[in-house]
Amino acid sequence: MSALQALRNRVGRLFREIAKFGTVGAFGVLVNIVVFNVCLKTFGLATVRSGVIATAVAIGTNYLGNRYWTYRHTDKTRRTREITLFLLFSGVGLVIENGILALSHYGLGLTSTLADNVAKNVVGLGVGTLFRFWSYRTWVFRALPSPGPAGAARGQRWEGPEEQRRVRRRAA
């Protein structure tokens, strides 16, 4: 396979991953906005408390979507580790998202419903999403090792071209 073809394949896989992550995230945003506004307007909860509850509900929704759709092909053997890391990084995203809301609402005095929604669901969620995408794909949903060539025996280590060259040089 040529280097250009390999690059195209890699970019294509990344694009599909981003598209799936974005679809799951869009559903999570919808859940986040609805729960935030219901908590704020229907139940009369405080702004940041409503934001934290909404984010927590969206985190649960997003885990299910990412585990069973976006990253369904990744390693599933260490589920406890995966969930722990997912919750850890989601918690950091929750702090980013709702920290921006708190700064806007309490620090800058922008207290209208529109200002709260923009701070939380546009700015905070945007920054939090970038962090989550990087952390989930880097640490949480780890890729399985690349499969070897089609004829490789099960359980046998596959050596790539560089390793094969080293073995040939040693043998010569």
PDB file of C-alpha atoms in Angstrom:
ATOM      1  CA  MET A   1       0.000   0.000   0.000  1.00  0.00           C
ATOM      2  CA  SER A   2       1.389   3.395  -0.909  1.00  0.00           C
ATOM      3  CA  ALA A   3       2.010   6.099   1.675  1.00  0.00           C
ATOM      4  CA  LEU A   4      -0.678   8.260   0.075  1.00  0.00           C
ATOM      5  CA  GLN A   5      -3.238   5.449   0.265  1.00  0.00           C
ATOM      6  CA  ALA A   6      -2.304   4.791   3.907  1.00  0.00           C
ATOM      7  CA  LEU A   7      -2.773   8.491   4.679  1.00  0.00           C
ATOM      8  CA  ARG A   8      -6.162   8.511   2.923  1.00  0.00           C
ATOM      9  CA  ASN A   9      -7.266   5.461   4.927  1.00  0.00           C
ATOM     10  CA  ARG A  10      -6.136   7.024   8.178  1.00  0.00           C
ATOM     11  CA  VAL A  11      -7.863  10.345   7.432  1.00  0.00           C
ATOM     12  CA  GLY A  12     -11.001   8.466   6.374  1.00  0.00           C
ATOM     13  CA  ARG A  13     -11.080   6.502   9.642  1.00  0.00           C
ATOM     14  CA  LEU A  14     -10.523   9.698  11.641  1.00  0.00           C
ATOM     15  CA  PHE A  15     -13.314  11.455   9.718  1.00  0.00           C
ATOM     16  CA  ARG A  16     -15.743   8.579  10.405  1.00  0.00           C
ATOM     17  CA  GLU A  17     -14.739   8.589  14.073  1.00  0.00           C
ATOM     18  CA  ILE A  18     -15.312  12.352  14.327  1.00  0.00           C
ATOM     19  CA  ALA A  19     -18.666  12.030  12.547  1.00  0.00           C
ATOM     20  CA  LYS A  20     -19.867   9.307  14.926  1.00  0.00           C
ATOM     21  CA  PHE A  21     -18.511  11.132  17.969  1.00  0.00           C
ATOM     22  CA  GLY A  22     -20.265  14.278  16.719  1.00  0.00           C
ATOM     23  CA  THR A  23     -23.570  12.473  16.225  1.00  0.00           C
ATOM     24  CA  VAL A  24     -23.454  11.001  19.723  1.00  0.00           C
ATOM     25  CA  GLY A  25     -22.384  14.410  21.013  1.00  0.00           C
ATOM     26  CA  ALA A  26     -25.244  16.167  19.209  1.00  0.00           C
ATOM     27  CA  PHE A  27     -27.716  13.868  20.919  1.00  0.00           C
ATOM     28  CA  GLY A  28     -25.918  14.538  24.210  1.00  0.00           C
ATOM     29  CA  VAL A  29     -26.173  18.301  23.596  1.00  0.00           C
ATOM     30  CA  LEU A  30     -29.908  17.955  23.051  1.00  0.00           C
ATOM     31  CA  VAL A  31     -30.239  15.997  26.300  1.00  0.00           C
ATOM     32  CA  ASN A  32     -28.023  18.553  28.057  1.00  0.00           C
ATOM     33  CA  ILE A  33     -30.045  21.572  26.862  1.00  0.00           C
ATOM     34  CA  VAL A  34     -33.423  20.011  27.673  1.00  0.00           C
ATOM     35  CA  VAL A  35     -32.411  18.816  31.150  1.00  0.00           C
ATOM     36  CA  PHE A  36     -30.660  22.132  31.912  1.00  0.00           C
ATOM     37  CA  ASN A  37     -33.699  24.220  31.021  1.00  0.00           C
ATOM     38  CA  VAL A  38     -36.165  21.855  32.746  1.00  0.00           C
ATOM     39  CA  CYS A  39     -34.094  21.999  35.951  1.00  0.00           C
ATOM     40  CA  LEU A  40     -33.752  25.772  35.686  1.00  0.00           C
ATOM     41  CA  LYS A  41     -37.286  26.765  34.705  1.00  0.00           C
ATOM     42  CA  THR A  42     -39.550  23.910  35.842  1.00  0.00           C
ATOM     43  CA  PHE A  43     -37.841  22.942  39.092  1.00  0.00           C
ATOM     44  CA  GLY A  44     -36.332  26.361  39.846  1.00  0.00           C
ATOM     45  CA  LEU A  45     -32.905  24.950  40.693  1.00  0.00           C
ATOM     46  CA  ALA A  46     -29.826  27.156  40.838  1.00  0.00           C
ATOM     47  CA  THR A  47     -28.034  27.789  37.555  1.00  0.00           C
ATOM     48  CA  VAL A  48     -24.822  25.836  38.136  1.00  0.00           C
ATOM     49  CA  ARG A  49     -26.660  23.009  39.926  1.00  0.00           C
ATOM     50  CA  SER A  50     -28.946  22.700  36.889  1.00  0.00           C
ATOM     51  CA  GLY A  51     -25.864  22.664  34.670  1.00  0.00           C
ATOM     52  CA  VAL A  52     -24.166  19.926  36.654  1.00  0.00           C
ATOM     53  CA  ILE A  53     -27.301  17.740  36.663  1.00  0.00           C
ATOM     54  CA  ALA A  54     -27.776  18.247  32.916  1.00  0.00           C
ATOM     55  CA  THR A  55     -24.143  17.436  32.190  1.00  0.00           C
ATOM     56  CA  ALA A  56     -24.277  14.294  34.351  1.00  0.00           C
ATOM     57  CA  VAL A  57     -27.344  13.002  32.486  1.00  0.00           C
ATOM     58  CA  ALA A  58     -25.689  13.786  29.137  1.00  0.00           C
ATOM     59  CA  ILE A  59     -22.497  11.968  30.253  1.00  0.00           C
ATOM     60  CA  GLY A  60     -24.518   8.787  30.796  1.00  0.00           C
ATOM     61  CA  THR A  61     -26.160   9.141  27.401  1.00  0.00           C
ATOM     62  CA  ASN A  62     -22.837   9.815  25.705  1.00  0.00           C
ATOM     63  CA  TYR A  63     -21.106   6.844  27.318  1.00  0.00           C
ATOM     64  CA  LEU A  64     -23.715   4.476  25.924  1.00  0.00           C
ATOM     65  CA  GLY A  65     -23.533   6.045  22.460  1.00  0.00           C
ATOM     66  CA  ASN A  66     -19.749   6.093  22.332  1.00  0.00           C
ATOM     67  CA  ARG A  67     -19.213   2.601  23.785  1.00  0.00           C
ATOM     68  CA  TYR A  68     -21.810   0.851  21.651  1.00  0.00           C
ATOM     69  CA  TRP A  69     -21.500   2.836  18.413  1.00  0.00           C
ATOM     70  CA  THR A  70     -18.546   5.230  17.980  1.00  0.00           C
ATOM     71  CA  TYR A  71     -15.944   3.001  19.641  1.00  0.00           C
ATOM     72  CA  ARG A  72     -17.648  -0.410  19.438  1.00  0.00           C
ATOM     73  CA  HIS A  73     -14.599  -1.859  17.665  1.00  0.00           C
ATOM     74  CA  THR A  74     -12.161  -0.942  20.460  1.00  0.00           C
ATOM     75  CA  ASP A  75     -10.817  -3.069  23.298  1.00  0.00           C
ATOM     76  CA  LYS A  76     -13.607  -4.161  25.655  1.00  0.00           C
ATOM     77  CA  THR A  77     -11.537  -6.387  27.924  1.00  0.00           C
ATOM     78  CA  ARG A  78     -10.873  -3.772  30.588  1.00  0.00           C
ATOM     79  CA  ARG A  79     -14.347  -2.335  31.124  1.00  0.00           C
ATOM     80  CA  THR A  80     -13.733  -1.153  34.726  1.00  0.00           C
ATOM     81  CA  ARG A  81     -10.693   0.833  33.608  1.00  0.00           C
ATOM     82  CA  GLU A  82     -12.648   2.231  30.668  1.00  0.00           C
ATOM     83  CA  ILE A  83     -15.588   3.393  32.787  1.00  0.00           C
ATOM     84  CA  THR A  84     -13.297   4.844  35.447  1.00  0.00           C
ATOM     85  CA  LEU A  85     -11.339   6.851  32.878  1.00  0.00           C
ATOM     86  CA  PHE A  86     -14.526   7.868  31.060  1.00  0.00           C
ATOM     87  CA  LEU A  87     -15.995   9.233  34.292  1.00  0.00           C
ATOM     88  CA  LEU A  88     -12.720  10.938  35.217  1.00  0.00           C
ATOM     89  CA  PHE A  89     -12.352  12.725  31.880  1.00  0.00           C
ATOM     90  CA  SER A  90     -16.080  13.447  31.711  1.00  0.00           C
ATOM     91  CA  GLY A  91     -15.775  14.980  35.170  1.00  0.00           C
ATOM     92  CA  VAL A  92     -13.004  17.268  33.922  1.00  0.00           C
ATOM     93  CA  GLY A  93     -15.250  18.190  30.975  1.00  0.00           C
ATOM     94  CA  LEU A  94     -18.104  18.842  33.433  1.00  0.00           C
ATOM     95  CA  VAL A  95     -15.888  21.233  35.398  1.00  0.00           C
ATOM     96  CA  ILE A  96     -14.784  23.015  32.200  1.00  0.00           C
ATOM     97  CA  GLU A  97     -18.353  23.340  30.920  1.00  0.00           C
ATOM     98  CA  ASN A  98     -19.950  24.440  34.185  1.00  0.00           C
ATOM     99  CA  GLY A  99     -16.940  26.524  35.228  1.00  0.00           C
ATOM    100  CA  ILE A 100     -17.507  28.673  32.150  1.00  0.00           C
ATOM    101  CA  LEU A 101     -21.210  28.878  33.087  1.00  0.00           C
ATOM    102  CA  ALA A 102     -20.332  29.932  36.657  1.00  0.00           C
ATOM    103  CA  LEU A 103     -17.829  32.508  35.407  1.00  0.00           C
ATOM    104  CA  SER A 104     -20.403  33.997  33.042  1.00  0.00           C
ATOM    105  CA  HIS A 105     -23.317  33.898  35.479  1.00  0.00           C
ATOM    106  CA  TYR A 106     -21.647  34.854  38.741  1.00  0.00           C
ATOM    107  CA  GLY A 107     -18.382  36.462  37.630  1.00  0.00           C
ATOM    108  CA  LEU A 108     -19.583  38.530  34.690  1.00  0.00           C
ATOM    109  CA  GLY A 109     -23.182  38.976  35.864  1.00  0.00           C
ATOM    110  CA  LEU A 110     -24.681  37.659  32.605  1.00  0.00           C
ATOM    111  CA  THR A 111     -27.763  36.095  34.191  1.00  0.00           C
ATOM    112  CA  SER A 112     -30.383  35.890  31.463  1.00  0.00           C
ATOM    113  CA  THR A 113     -31.590  32.505  30.266  1.00  0.00           C
ATOM    114  CA  LEU A 114     -30.032  33.200  26.869  1.00  0.00           C
ATOM    115  CA  ALA A 115     -26.668  34.150  28.407  1.00  0.00           C
ATOM    116  CA  ASP A 116     -26.693  31.035  30.613  1.00  0.00           C
ATOM    117  CA  ASN A 117     -27.478  28.795  27.637  1.00  0.00           C
ATOM    118  CA  VAL A 118     -24.775  30.394  25.471  1.00  0.00           C
ATOM    119  CA  ALA A 119     -22.165  30.168  28.237  1.00  0.00           C
ATOM    120  CA  LYS A 120     -22.976  26.545  29.076  1.00  0.00           C
ATOM    121  CA  ASN A 121     -24.199  24.995  25.836  1.00  0.00           C
ATOM    122  CA  VAL A 122     -22.083  26.876  23.293  1.00  0.00           C
ATOM    123  CA  VAL A 123     -18.834  28.075  24.862  1.00  0.00           C
ATOM    124  CA  GLY A 124     -18.512  25.620  27.761  1.00  0.00           C
ATOM    125  CA  LEU A 125     -19.737  22.618  25.826  1.00  0.00           C
ATOM    126  CA  GLY A 126     -17.507  23.503  22.861  1.00  0.00           C
ATOM    127  CA  VAL A 127     -14.339  23.663  24.949  1.00  0.00           C
ATOM    128  CA  GLY A 128     -15.387  20.622  26.992  1.00  0.00           C
ATOM    129  CA  THR A 129     -16.098  18.625  23.827  1.00  0.00           C
ATOM    130  CA  LEU A 130     -12.646  19.249  22.395  1.00  0.00           C
ATOM    131  CA  PHE A 131     -11.120  18.025  25.645  1.00  0.00           C
ATOM    132  CA  ARG A 132     -13.423  14.982  25.774  1.00  0.00           C
ATOM    133  CA  PHE A 133     -12.758  13.941  22.176  1.00  0.00           C
ATOM    134  CA  TRP A 134      -9.008  14.028  22.730  1.00  0.00           C
ATOM    135  CA  SER A 135      -9.141  12.240  26.091  1.00  0.00           C
ATOM    136  CA  TYR A 136     -11.669   9.561  25.081  1.00  0.00           C
ATOM    137  CA  ARG A 137      -9.802   8.522  21.956  1.00  0.00           C
ATOM    138  CA  THR A 138      -6.386   8.764  23.647  1.00  0.00           C
ATOM    139  CA  TRP A 139      -7.076   7.163  27.014  1.00  0.00           C
ATOM    140  CA  VAL A 140     -10.561   5.665  27.336  1.00  0.00           C
ATOM    141  CA  PHE A 141     -11.522   3.816  24.156  1.00  0.00           C
ATOM    142  CA  ARG A 142      -8.139   2.371  23.250  1.00  0.00           C
ATOM    143  CA  ALA A 143      -7.768   0.844  19.806  1.00  0.00           C
ATOM    144  CA  LEU A 144      -7.142  -2.847  19.445  1.00  0.00           C
ATOM    145  CA  PRO A 145      -3.729  -3.818  18.048  1.00  0.00           C
ATOM    146  CA  SER A 146      -3.578  -3.829  14.258  1.00  0.00           C
ATOM    147  CA  PRO A 147      -4.254  -7.253  12.793  1.00  0.00           C
ATOM    148  CA  GLY A 148      -1.422  -8.943  10.960  1.00  0.00           C
ATOM    149  CA  PRO A 149      -1.532 -10.140   7.370  1.00  0.00           C
ATOM    150  CA  ALA A 150      -4.425 -12.399   6.349  1.00  0.00           C
ATOM    151  CA  GLY A 151      -2.358 -15.605   6.457  1.00  0.00           C
ATOM    152  CA  ALA A 152      -0.876 -15.091   9.948  1.00  0.00           C
ATOM    153  CA  ALA A 153      -1.615 -17.879  12.396  1.00  0.00           C
ATOM    154  CA  ARG A 154      -3.818 -17.047  15.384  1.00  0.00           C
ATOM    155  CA  GLY A 155      -1.781 -16.030  18.407  1.00  0.00           C
ATOM    156  CA  GLN A 156       1.375 -15.567  16.347  1.00  0.00           C
ATOM    157  CA  ARG A 157       3.121 -12.196  16.550  1.00  0.00           C
ATOM    158  CA  TRP A 158       3.054 -10.340  13.247  1.00  0.00           C
ATOM    159  CA  GLU A 159       6.204  -8.490  12.373  1.00  0.00           C
ATOM    160  CA  GLY A 160       5.907  -5.369  10.299  1.00  0.00           C
ATOM    161  CA  PRO A 161       8.246  -4.472   7.398  1.00  0.00           C
ATOM    162  CA  GLU A 162      10.754  -2.702   9.656  1.00  0.00           C
ATOM    163  CA  GLU A 163      11.030  -5.703  12.004  1.00  0.00           C
ATOM    164  CA  GLN A 164      11.352  -8.054   9.017  1.00  0.00           C
ATOM    165  CA  ARG A 165      14.286  -5.981   7.687  1.00  0.00           C
ATOM    166  CA  ARG A 166      16.025  -6.123  11.080  1.00  0.00           C
ATOM    167  CA  VAL A 167      15.596  -9.910  11.240  1.00  0.00           C
ATOM    168  CA  ARG A 168      17.018 -10.309   7.706  1.00  0.00           C
ATOM    169  CA  ARG A 169      20.003  -8.080   8.542  1.00  0.00           C
ATOM    170  CA  ARG A 170      20.758 -10.120  11.665  1.00  0.00           C
ATOM    171  CA  ALA A 171      20.522 -13.379   9.699  1.00  0.00           C
ATOM    172  CA  ALA A 172      22.883 -12.165   6.949  1.00  0.00           C
TER     173      ALA A 172
END
